[in-house]
């Protein structure tokens, strides 16, 4: 008996990615980190505490979850392939963006649109 190389279904991967990303979103809102703004992910990964507005413990957890997010993305691509992984990521993004709005920054670039003009 041989085991399938694929451990999780698309739906299971979507649930896993969404759980990680939802917690990232919650920590960003709590810490007032606009994660989608240019350079912000790099600043969080570089442990730049100046972006966390005084919530050091939430920021530390956020940073760890970002690392976990990228690790999950790597496994997702390895298991499902690039096209199916992109499909899962897009579905998760669309679902979460309705719940979050623009609290993390302008999502236009992630959706392939031009960013809104600054006021």
Short mmCIF file of N, CA and C in Angstrom, two decimals:
data_model
loop_
_atom_site.label_atom_id
_atom_site.label_comp_id
_atom_site.label_asym_id
_atom_site.label_seq_id
_atom_site.Cartn_x
_atom_site.Cartn_y
_atom_site.Cartn_z
N UNK A 1 0.85 -1.17 0.00
CA UNK A 1 0.00 0.00 0.00
C UNK A 1 0.89 1.23 0.00
N UNK A 2 0.64 2.15 -0.93
CA UNK A 2 1.44 3.37 -0.98
C UNK A 2 0.61 4.56 -0.51
N UNK A 3 1.26 5.45 0.17
CA UNK A 3 0.59 6.65 0.65
C UNK A 3 0.72 7.75 -0.38
N UNK A 4 -0.31 8.54 -0.49
CA UNK A 4 -0.29 9.67 -1.41
C UNK A 4 0.75 10.69 -0.95
N UNK A 5 1.40 11.31 -1.93
CA UNK A 5 2.36 12.36 -1.61
C UNK A 5 1.65 13.56 -0.99
N UNK A 6 0.41 13.79 -1.40
CA UNK A 6 -0.37 14.92 -0.91
C UNK A 6 -1.00 14.56 0.43
N UNK A 7 -0.63 15.30 1.45
CA UNK A 7 -1.13 15.02 2.80
C UNK A 7 -2.47 15.69 3.08
N UNK A 8 -2.67 16.91 2.55
CA UNK A 8 -3.88 17.67 2.83
C UNK A 8 -4.62 17.99 1.55
N UNK A 9 -5.92 18.10 1.65
CA UNK A 9 -6.74 18.54 0.52
C UNK A 9 -6.62 20.07 0.39
N UNK A 10 -7.13 20.59 -0.70
CA UNK A 10 -7.15 22.04 -0.88
C UNK A 10 -7.90 22.71 0.27
N UNK A 11 -9.01 22.11 0.66
CA UNK A 11 -9.83 22.68 1.72
C UNK A 11 -9.08 22.69 3.05
N UNK A 12 -8.39 21.61 3.33
CA UNK A 12 -7.61 21.53 4.58
C UNK A 12 -6.49 22.56 4.57
N UNK A 13 -5.82 22.73 3.44
CA UNK A 13 -4.79 23.74 3.34
C UNK A 13 -5.38 25.13 3.53
N UNK A 14 -6.54 25.39 2.92
CA UNK A 14 -7.19 26.70 3.06
C UNK A 14 -7.51 26.97 4.53
N UNK A 15 -8.01 25.98 5.24
CA UNK A 15 -8.31 26.14 6.67
C UNK A 15 -7.05 26.45 7.46
N UNK A 16 -5.98 25.74 7.17
CA UNK A 16 -4.72 25.94 7.88
C UNK A 16 -4.16 27.33 7.63
N UNK A 17 -4.09 27.72 6.36
CA UNK A 17 -3.55 29.04 6.01
C UNK A 17 -4.43 30.14 6.58
N UNK A 18 -5.74 29.96 6.50
CA UNK A 18 -6.64 30.99 7.01
C UNK A 18 -6.52 31.14 8.53
N UNK A 19 -6.35 30.05 9.25
CA UNK A 19 -6.19 30.13 10.70
C UNK A 19 -4.95 30.94 11.07
N UNK A 20 -3.86 30.68 10.38
CA UNK A 20 -2.62 31.43 10.63
C UNK A 20 -2.82 32.89 10.27
N UNK A 21 -3.35 33.14 9.08
CA UNK A 21 -3.51 34.51 8.60
C UNK A 21 -4.51 35.31 9.43
N UNK A 22 -5.58 34.67 9.91
CA UNK A 22 -6.55 35.36 10.74
C UNK A 22 -5.90 35.81 12.05
N UNK A 23 -5.08 34.97 12.63
CA UNK A 23 -4.40 35.36 13.86
C UNK A 23 -3.41 36.49 13.58
N UNK A 24 -2.75 36.46 12.44
CA UNK A 24 -1.85 37.56 12.04
C UNK A 24 -2.66 38.85 11.95
N UNK A 25 -3.81 38.79 11.31
CA UNK A 25 -4.67 39.96 11.16
C UNK A 25 -5.06 40.51 12.53
N UNK A 26 -5.49 39.63 13.43
CA UNK A 26 -5.92 40.07 14.76
C UNK A 26 -4.78 40.76 15.51
N UNK A 27 -3.59 40.20 15.42
CA UNK A 27 -2.43 40.81 16.09
C UNK A 27 -2.05 42.14 15.45
N UNK A 28 -2.18 42.25 14.14
CA UNK A 28 -1.91 43.51 13.46
C UNK A 28 -2.88 44.59 13.92
N UNK A 29 -4.15 44.24 14.00
CA UNK A 29 -5.15 45.21 14.44
C UNK A 29 -4.86 45.63 15.87
N UNK A 30 -4.56 44.69 16.74
CA UNK A 30 -4.26 44.99 18.14
C UNK A 30 -3.04 45.90 18.25
N UNK A 31 -2.03 45.64 17.44
CA UNK A 31 -0.77 46.39 17.51
C UNK A 31 -0.76 47.61 16.59
N UNK A 32 -1.82 47.79 15.83
CA UNK A 32 -1.92 48.87 14.86
C UNK A 32 -0.79 48.82 13.83
N UNK A 33 -0.46 47.61 13.40
CA UNK A 33 0.56 47.40 12.38
C UNK A 33 -0.15 47.27 11.03
N UNK A 34 0.12 48.17 10.12
CA UNK A 34 -0.49 48.13 8.78
C UNK A 34 0.42 47.29 7.89
N UNK A 35 0.26 46.00 8.02
CA UNK A 35 1.18 45.01 7.45
C UNK A 35 1.32 45.10 5.94
N UNK A 36 0.29 45.57 5.25
CA UNK A 36 0.33 45.61 3.79
C UNK A 36 0.98 46.88 3.24
N UNK A 37 1.35 47.79 4.12
CA UNK A 37 2.05 49.00 3.65
C UNK A 37 3.45 48.61 3.17
N UNK A 38 3.97 49.31 2.17
CA UNK A 38 5.30 48.96 1.63
C UNK A 38 6.37 48.89 2.72
N UNK A 39 7.11 47.79 2.71
CA UNK A 39 8.22 47.61 3.63
C UNK A 39 7.86 47.12 5.02
N UNK A 40 6.57 47.09 5.36
CA UNK A 40 6.18 46.76 6.73
C UNK A 40 6.47 45.31 7.08
N UNK A 41 6.23 44.39 6.18
CA UNK A 41 6.52 42.99 6.47
C UNK A 41 8.01 42.82 6.77
N UNK A 42 8.84 43.46 5.97
CA UNK A 42 10.29 43.38 6.20
C UNK A 42 10.66 43.95 7.57
N UNK A 43 10.01 45.03 7.96
CA UNK A 43 10.30 45.64 9.27
C UNK A 43 9.89 44.72 10.40
N UNK A 44 8.75 44.07 10.25
CA UNK A 44 8.31 43.13 11.28
C UNK A 44 9.28 41.95 11.36
N UNK A 45 9.61 41.39 10.22
CA UNK A 45 10.54 40.25 10.21
C UNK A 45 11.92 40.62 10.73
N UNK A 46 12.30 41.90 10.57
CA UNK A 46 13.59 42.38 11.06
C UNK A 46 13.51 42.76 12.55
N UNK A 47 12.34 42.51 13.16
CA UNK A 47 12.14 42.75 14.59
C UNK A 47 12.22 44.24 14.95
N UNK A 48 11.69 45.10 14.09
CA UNK A 48 11.66 46.54 14.32
C UNK A 48 10.48 46.87 15.23
N UNK A 49 10.74 46.93 16.53
CA UNK A 49 9.69 47.17 17.52
C UNK A 49 9.03 48.53 17.40
N UNK A 50 9.65 49.45 16.66
CA UNK A 50 9.07 50.79 16.54
C UNK A 50 7.72 50.79 15.80
N UNK A 51 7.38 49.69 15.13
CA UNK A 51 6.12 49.65 14.38
C UNK A 51 4.96 49.09 15.20
N UNK A 52 5.22 48.67 16.45
CA UNK A 52 4.18 47.94 17.19
C UNK A 52 3.35 48.78 18.14
N UNK A 53 3.59 50.06 18.27
CA UNK A 53 2.79 50.94 19.11
C UNK A 53 2.63 50.43 20.55
N UNK A 54 3.73 49.95 21.12
CA UNK A 54 3.73 49.59 22.53
C UNK A 54 3.23 48.21 22.88
N UNK A 55 2.91 47.40 21.92
CA UNK A 55 2.40 46.05 22.19
C UNK A 55 3.50 45.03 21.86
N UNK A 56 4.54 45.01 22.66
CA UNK A 56 5.70 44.17 22.36
C UNK A 56 5.37 42.69 22.33
N UNK A 57 4.53 42.22 23.25
CA UNK A 57 4.22 40.78 23.27
C UNK A 57 3.40 40.38 22.05
N UNK A 58 2.45 41.22 21.64
CA UNK A 58 1.67 40.95 20.43
C UNK A 58 2.57 41.00 19.21
N UNK A 59 3.51 41.94 19.19
CA UNK A 59 4.43 42.06 18.08
C UNK A 59 5.31 40.82 17.96
N UNK A 60 5.80 40.32 19.08
CA UNK A 60 6.64 39.12 19.07
C UNK A 60 5.88 37.92 18.50
N UNK A 61 4.63 37.78 18.92
CA UNK A 61 3.80 36.69 18.40
C UNK A 61 3.51 36.90 16.91
N UNK A 62 3.26 38.15 16.52
CA UNK A 62 3.01 38.48 15.12
C UNK A 62 4.21 38.08 14.26
N UNK A 63 5.39 38.43 14.72
CA UNK A 63 6.60 38.10 13.98
C UNK A 63 6.74 36.58 13.81
N UNK A 64 6.50 35.84 14.87
CA UNK A 64 6.57 34.38 14.80
C UNK A 64 5.54 33.80 13.85
N UNK A 65 4.34 34.36 13.87
CA UNK A 65 3.30 33.87 12.96
C UNK A 65 3.60 34.21 11.50
N UNK A 66 4.27 35.34 11.26
CA UNK A 66 4.68 35.65 9.89
C UNK A 66 5.68 34.62 9.38
N UNK A 67 6.61 34.23 10.24
CA UNK A 67 7.56 33.19 9.86
C UNK A 67 6.80 31.89 9.57
N UNK A 68 5.85 31.55 10.44
CA UNK A 68 5.03 30.35 10.23
C UNK A 68 4.23 30.45 8.94
N UNK A 69 3.71 31.64 8.64
CA UNK A 69 2.95 31.86 7.41
C UNK A 69 3.81 31.51 6.19
N UNK A 70 5.03 32.02 6.16
CA UNK A 70 5.91 31.74 5.02
C UNK A 70 6.32 30.28 4.95
N UNK A 71 6.50 29.66 6.10
CA UNK A 71 6.81 28.23 6.13
C UNK A 71 5.64 27.42 5.57
N UNK A 72 4.42 27.78 5.98
CA UNK A 72 3.23 27.09 5.48
C UNK A 72 3.09 27.28 3.97
N UNK A 73 3.40 28.50 3.48
CA UNK A 73 3.32 28.76 2.04
C UNK A 73 4.29 27.87 1.27
N UNK A 74 5.47 27.68 1.82
CA UNK A 74 6.47 26.81 1.18
C UNK A 74 5.96 25.39 1.08
N UNK A 75 5.40 24.88 2.17
CA UNK A 75 4.86 23.51 2.16
C UNK A 75 3.64 23.40 1.25
N UNK A 76 2.84 24.44 1.22
CA UNK A 76 1.66 24.46 0.35
C UNK A 76 2.07 24.30 -1.11
N UNK A 77 3.07 25.04 -1.54
CA UNK A 77 3.55 24.95 -2.93
C UNK A 77 4.17 23.58 -3.19
N UNK A 78 4.95 23.09 -2.24
CA UNK A 78 5.58 21.77 -2.41
C UNK A 78 4.54 20.67 -2.57
N UNK A 79 3.46 20.77 -1.82
CA UNK A 79 2.47 19.71 -1.83
C UNK A 79 1.45 19.82 -2.96
N UNK A 80 0.99 21.05 -3.25
CA UNK A 80 -0.07 21.22 -4.24
C UNK A 80 0.42 21.72 -5.59
N UNK A 81 1.62 22.29 -5.62
CA UNK A 81 2.10 22.92 -6.85
C UNK A 81 1.76 24.40 -6.85
N UNK A 82 2.45 25.15 -7.69
CA UNK A 82 2.30 26.61 -7.69
C UNK A 82 0.88 27.07 -8.03
N UNK A 83 0.30 26.51 -9.06
CA UNK A 83 -1.03 26.97 -9.50
C UNK A 83 -2.09 26.72 -8.44
N UNK A 84 -2.14 25.51 -7.89
CA UNK A 84 -3.14 25.20 -6.87
C UNK A 84 -2.87 25.97 -5.58
N UNK A 85 -1.61 26.17 -5.25
CA UNK A 85 -1.26 26.94 -4.06
C UNK A 85 -1.74 28.38 -4.22
N UNK A 86 -1.55 28.94 -5.39
CA UNK A 86 -2.00 30.31 -5.66
C UNK A 86 -3.52 30.41 -5.53
N UNK A 87 -4.21 29.38 -5.98
CA UNK A 87 -5.67 29.33 -5.87
C UNK A 87 -6.10 29.33 -4.40
N UNK A 88 -5.44 28.53 -3.58
CA UNK A 88 -5.75 28.46 -2.15
C UNK A 88 -5.47 29.82 -1.50
N UNK A 89 -4.31 30.41 -1.81
CA UNK A 89 -3.96 31.71 -1.21
C UNK A 89 -4.97 32.78 -1.59
N UNK A 90 -5.40 32.80 -2.84
CA UNK A 90 -6.36 33.80 -3.30
C UNK A 90 -7.70 33.63 -2.60
N UNK A 91 -8.15 32.40 -2.45
CA UNK A 91 -9.41 32.15 -1.76
C UNK A 91 -9.35 32.63 -0.30
N UNK A 92 -8.25 32.34 0.37
CA UNK A 92 -8.07 32.78 1.76
C UNK A 92 -8.03 34.31 1.81
N UNK A 93 -7.26 34.91 0.91
CA UNK A 93 -7.16 36.37 0.88
C UNK A 93 -8.53 37.02 0.68
N UNK A 94 -9.28 36.52 -0.26
CA UNK A 94 -10.61 37.10 -0.53
C UNK A 94 -11.52 36.97 0.68
N UNK A 95 -11.49 35.82 1.32
CA UNK A 95 -12.34 35.61 2.49
C UNK A 95 -11.95 36.55 3.63
N UNK A 96 -10.66 36.66 3.89
CA UNK A 96 -10.21 37.51 5.00
C UNK A 96 -10.35 39.00 4.68
N UNK A 97 -10.16 39.39 3.43
CA UNK A 97 -10.22 40.81 3.11
C UNK A 97 -11.62 41.38 3.34
N UNK A 98 -12.64 40.57 3.19
CA UNK A 98 -14.00 41.02 3.48
C UNK A 98 -14.18 41.27 4.97
N UNK A 99 -13.49 40.51 5.78
CA UNK A 99 -13.61 40.65 7.23
C UNK A 99 -12.75 41.79 7.77
N UNK A 100 -11.66 42.12 7.10
CA UNK A 100 -10.67 43.04 7.63
C UNK A 100 -10.76 44.43 7.01
N UNK A 101 -11.15 44.49 5.76
CA UNK A 101 -11.16 45.78 5.07
C UNK A 101 -9.74 46.28 4.87
N UNK A 102 -9.53 47.57 5.11
CA UNK A 102 -8.21 48.15 4.88
C UNK A 102 -7.43 48.39 6.16
N UNK A 103 -7.75 47.66 7.23
CA UNK A 103 -7.07 47.85 8.50
C UNK A 103 -5.57 47.53 8.44
N UNK A 104 -5.16 46.72 7.47
CA UNK A 104 -3.75 46.35 7.35
C UNK A 104 -3.03 47.16 6.29
N UNK A 105 -3.74 48.05 5.63
CA UNK A 105 -3.16 48.84 4.55
C UNK A 105 -3.97 48.65 3.29
N UNK A 106 -3.50 49.22 2.23
CA UNK A 106 -4.19 49.18 0.94
C UNK A 106 -4.02 47.81 0.29
N UNK A 107 -5.11 47.07 0.16
CA UNK A 107 -5.05 45.73 -0.42
C UNK A 107 -5.07 45.76 -1.94
N UNK A 108 -5.17 46.94 -2.53
CA UNK A 108 -5.29 47.06 -3.99
C UNK A 108 -4.14 46.38 -4.73
N UNK A 109 -2.92 46.59 -4.26
CA UNK A 109 -1.78 46.00 -4.95
C UNK A 109 -1.82 44.48 -4.91
N UNK A 110 -2.30 43.92 -3.80
CA UNK A 110 -2.41 42.47 -3.71
C UNK A 110 -3.47 41.93 -4.64
N UNK A 111 -4.46 42.77 -4.95
CA UNK A 111 -5.54 42.35 -5.85
C UNK A 111 -5.23 42.71 -7.30
N UNK A 112 -4.07 43.31 -7.56
CA UNK A 112 -3.71 43.68 -8.92
C UNK A 112 -4.31 45.00 -9.38
N UNK A 113 -4.76 45.84 -8.45
CA UNK A 113 -5.31 47.14 -8.78
C UNK A 113 -4.33 48.23 -8.38
N UNK A 114 -4.58 49.44 -8.87
CA UNK A 114 -3.78 50.59 -8.46
C UNK A 114 -4.19 50.98 -7.05
N UNK A 115 -3.23 51.38 -6.20
CA UNK A 115 -3.59 51.81 -4.84
C UNK A 115 -4.41 53.09 -4.86
N UNK A 116 -5.22 53.27 -3.83
CA UNK A 116 -6.04 54.47 -3.71
C UNK A 116 -5.13 55.67 -3.50
N UNK A 117 -5.54 56.81 -4.03
CA UNK A 117 -4.76 58.03 -3.85
C UNK A 117 -4.81 58.47 -2.40
N UNK A 118 -3.69 58.94 -1.88
CA UNK A 118 -3.64 59.42 -0.49
C UNK A 118 -4.36 60.74 -0.38
N UNK A 119 -5.03 60.92 0.75
CA UNK A 119 -5.77 62.17 0.98
C UNK A 119 -4.86 63.25 1.49
#
